[in-house]
Short mmCIF file of C-alpha atoms in Angstrom, two decimals:
data_model
loop_
_atom_site.label_atom_id
_atom_site.label_comp_id
_atom_site.label_asym_id
_atom_site.label_seq_id
_atom_site.Cartn_x
_atom_site.Cartn_y
_atom_site.Cartn_z
CA MET A 1 43.87 45.54 125.38
CA SER A 2 46.63 43.25 126.25
CA SER A 3 47.02 42.61 129.70
CA TRP A 4 49.03 40.30 132.42
CA ARG A 5 46.32 37.86 131.59
CA ASP A 6 47.25 37.64 128.20
CA ARG A 7 50.23 37.22 128.69
CA LEU A 8 49.73 34.74 131.26
CA ASN A 9 47.01 32.60 129.18
CA LYS A 10 49.88 33.19 126.38
CA PHE A 11 52.11 31.03 127.55
CA GLY A 12 49.47 28.76 128.78
CA GLY A 13 49.31 28.23 125.05
CA LYS A 14 45.19 29.19 125.44
CA THR A 15 43.62 30.43 121.61
CA ARG A 16 42.82 34.58 122.24
CA PHE A 17 40.03 35.46 120.52
CA VAL A 18 38.88 39.01 119.97
CA VAL A 19 35.66 40.89 119.64
CA PHE A 20 35.74 43.95 117.79
CA ARG A 21 33.64 46.43 117.00
CA LEU A 22 33.50 49.36 114.50
CA PHE A 23 31.52 52.27 113.12
CA VAL A 24 32.60 54.93 111.10
CA HIS A 25 29.92 57.38 109.99
CA LEU A 26 30.91 59.10 106.19
CA ALA A 27 29.05 62.59 104.59
CA GLY A 28 28.24 64.09 101.80
CA SER A 29 26.59 63.67 98.73
CA GLU A 30 28.50 60.57 97.01
CA VAL A 31 28.06 58.58 99.85
CA THR A 32 25.04 57.37 98.54
CA PRO A 33 25.96 54.57 96.11
CA LEU A 34 27.88 53.08 98.73
CA LEU A 35 24.53 52.29 100.04
CA GLY A 36 24.23 49.58 96.84
CA VAL A 37 27.64 48.14 97.96
CA LEU A 38 26.22 47.61 101.18
CA ASN A 39 22.72 46.21 100.47
CA ARG A 40 24.55 43.84 97.30
CA ALA A 41 26.92 42.12 100.44
CA ALA A 42 24.15 41.78 102.59
CA ARG A 43 22.25 40.26 99.88
CA GLU A 44 24.68 38.03 99.42
CA ALA A 45 25.66 37.08 102.53
CA VAL A 46 22.26 35.60 103.19
CA GLU A 47 22.08 33.99 100.17
CA SER A 48 25.90 32.51 100.99
CA ASP A 49 23.77 30.82 103.95
CA GLY A 50 26.55 33.00 106.03
CA ASP A 51 29.47 31.26 104.30
CA LEU A 52 32.28 33.03 106.18
CA ASN A 53 34.68 32.92 102.80
CA VAL A 54 31.83 34.93 100.93
CA LEU A 55 31.12 37.38 104.07
CA GLY A 56 35.18 37.58 103.65
CA GLU A 57 34.79 38.89 100.72
CA GLU A 58 32.09 40.92 101.17
CA LEU A 59 33.60 42.59 104.34
CA VAL A 60 37.14 42.78 101.72
CA ALA A 61 34.53 45.09 99.32
CA ILE A 62 33.31 46.85 101.91
CA CYS A 63 36.74 47.91 103.11
CA GLN A 64 37.80 48.77 100.60
CA ASN A 65 35.12 51.44 99.11
CA LEU A 66 36.13 52.87 103.15
CA LEU A 67 39.07 53.55 101.83
CA GLN A 68 38.17 55.18 98.75
CA LEU A 69 35.38 57.30 100.12
CA GLN A 70 37.99 58.61 102.73
CA ILE A 71 37.90 62.14 102.22
CA TYR A 72 33.70 61.27 103.23
CA TRP A 73 34.77 60.31 106.50
CA GLN A 74 32.89 62.37 109.51
CA SER A 75 33.22 60.53 112.53
CA ALA A 76 34.31 56.79 114.06
CA ALA A 77 34.33 54.62 117.03
CA ASN A 78 35.20 51.25 118.07
CA GLU A 79 35.06 48.42 120.83
CA GLY A 80 35.76 45.13 121.54
CA ASP A 81 37.19 42.99 124.44
CA VAL A 82 39.43 39.74 124.14
CA PHE A 83 38.28 36.59 125.43
CA TRP A 84 40.43 32.98 125.73
CA LYS A 85 37.02 30.87 125.88
CA GLU A 86 35.43 30.46 122.20
CA GLY A 87 31.15 30.71 124.08
CA GLU A 88 32.07 33.94 125.87
CA ALA A 89 33.57 35.52 122.58
CA GLY A 90 30.66 33.75 120.63
CA ASP A 91 28.11 35.87 123.44
CA TYR A 92 29.96 38.79 123.05
CA VAL A 93 29.53 38.67 118.35
CA ASN A 94 25.36 37.76 119.48
CA GLU A 95 25.37 40.48 122.17
CA LEU A 96 27.15 43.15 119.45
CA PHE A 97 24.48 42.02 116.21
CA THR A 98 21.48 42.70 118.27
CA ASP A 99 22.93 46.48 119.15
CA SER A 100 24.09 46.76 116.21
CA ALA A 101 21.04 45.65 114.20
CA GLY A 102 18.67 47.54 116.57
CA ARG A 103 20.92 50.59 115.62
CA TYR A 104 18.35 53.84 114.09
CA LEU A 105 16.96 52.56 110.36
CA SER A 106 19.60 49.41 110.48
CA GLU A 107 17.30 47.27 108.50
CA PRO A 108 18.03 46.46 105.51
CA ASP A 109 14.52 44.91 103.53
CA PHE A 110 15.25 41.64 100.73
CA THR A 111 11.32 41.38 100.52
CA THR A 112 11.69 43.43 97.18
CA PRO A 113 14.19 42.30 94.10
CA LEU A 114 17.02 44.47 93.17
CA ALA A 115 18.07 45.42 90.03
CA ASP A 116 21.12 45.64 88.31
CA ASN A 117 21.18 49.02 87.38
CA GLU A 118 18.46 50.07 89.34
CA PRO A 119 18.68 54.27 90.25
CA LEU A 120 19.05 55.85 93.40
CA SER A 121 16.37 57.11 95.01
CA ILE A 122 15.46 60.67 96.02
CA PRO A 123 15.55 61.69 98.69
CA VAL A 124 19.56 61.32 98.84
CA THR A 125 20.52 60.56 102.57
CA GLN A 126 23.91 62.93 103.10
CA ASN A 127 24.97 60.73 105.64
CA VAL A 128 25.58 56.82 106.66
CA ILE A 129 27.10 54.96 109.15
CA VAL A 130 28.91 51.28 108.38
CA MET A 131 29.05 48.97 111.87
CA ILE A 132 31.49 46.29 111.52
CA THR A 133 31.81 43.54 114.13
CA VAL A 134 34.10 41.18 113.75
CA ALA A 135 35.65 38.26 115.99
CA TYR A 136 38.96 36.72 114.98
CA GLU A 137 42.31 34.49 116.35
CA GLY A 138 44.80 36.09 117.66
CA GLU A 139 46.35 40.29 117.99
CA VAL A 140 46.03 42.68 115.75
CA PRO A 141 47.14 45.65 117.53
CA GLU A 142 46.16 48.26 114.47
CA LEU A 143 42.77 47.27 115.47
CA GLU A 144 43.24 46.52 119.75
CA THR A 145 43.54 51.10 119.78
CA ASN A 146 41.31 54.35 119.31
CA LEU A 147 40.13 54.24 115.07
CA ALA A 148 38.98 57.92 115.96
CA SER A 149 42.11 59.53 113.73
CA VAL A 150 42.26 59.53 109.92
CA GLU A 151 45.37 57.45 110.36
CA TYR A 152 44.71 55.03 112.64
CA LEU A 153 41.12 53.99 111.28
CA GLU A 154 42.90 53.74 107.16
CA ALA A 155 44.87 51.16 109.36
CA GLY A 156 42.05 49.19 110.84
CA LEU A 157 40.68 48.72 107.80
CA LYS A 158 43.48 47.74 106.52
CA ALA A 159 43.87 45.12 109.15
CA LEU A 160 40.76 43.84 108.68
CA ILE A 161 40.99 43.15 105.34
CA ASN A 162 44.15 41.48 105.49
CA LEU A 163 42.33 39.32 108.54
CA HIS A 164 40.12 37.80 105.54
CA TYR A 165 43.37 37.07 103.28
CA GLN A 166 44.98 35.38 106.53
CA GLU A 167 41.79 32.79 106.98
CA SER A 168 41.97 34.81 111.02
CA LEU A 169 38.31 35.60 110.72
CA GLN A 170 35.70 33.46 113.04
CA ALA A 171 32.33 35.60 112.65
CA ILE A 172 31.47 38.71 110.70
CA GLN A 173 28.72 40.94 110.90
CA VAL A 174 27.88 44.37 108.58
CA HIS A 175 25.28 46.01 109.63
CA PHE A 176 24.71 49.80 108.30
CA SER A 177 22.14 52.94 108.82
CA PRO A 178 20.05 53.69 106.94
CA ALA A 179 20.03 50.47 105.17
CA GLN A 180 17.63 51.74 102.47
CA LEU A 181 17.91 53.51 99.38
CA GLY A 182 15.90 56.61 99.78
CA ASP A 183 15.78 57.02 104.09
CA GLU A 184 17.22 59.84 105.37
CA LEU A 185 20.23 59.78 108.65
CA THR A 186 20.04 63.36 109.61
CA ASP A 187 23.12 65.14 111.76
CA GLU A 188 20.76 64.67 114.55
CA GLN A 189 19.01 61.17 114.92
CA ILE A 190 23.15 60.42 114.30
CA LEU A 191 23.78 62.74 117.93
CA LEU A 192 20.39 60.49 119.56
CA ASN A 193 21.39 57.08 117.91
CA PHE A 194 24.76 57.11 117.60
CA PRO A 195 26.57 58.88 120.53
CA GLU A 196 29.69 56.84 120.52
CA LEU A 197 31.08 58.71 117.81
CA VAL A 198 34.12 60.69 117.73
CA PRO A 199 35.06 63.20 115.31
CA LEU A 200 37.72 62.72 113.29
#
């Protein structure tokens, strides 16, 4: 992502904004509990009215869960861009938000209350895809590379955690498919709706 223009703007003292989106596909019967973590995080985000510190804490919890579930990682993809104007970065965040929200089965339902120990619904999905979009200030080499390998993906998730603690995050969005317990995401639906994914 770095270029001569980056260096020129850095020399000129401009703020560097990066907008980054990560897709992680997990598969296996043990990945369904992750939907509980994701739904809880989404509810916290709504209840906090988008408080960036709350969103950051939930992002940390999600990344830590993804790292613990590494043996279930199947495929991944990432994309992003560098901006020198905050407004342009914000526009791109909104564009990625709209795209992620429109992905297959990625709209959670918050109209029904969630019990503390809600039983898992049947059928349970064998596939979960997590979409994380962030905007941050500065430069993070671990995120500004192709993360479609286990080693780089692990480093990228740890870098996202660090960004929260460094207070560098400007925007955080998490979408996931399927968003409801009981919904199923098949291999065919993944190929159709998430064509950018690269096997790990």
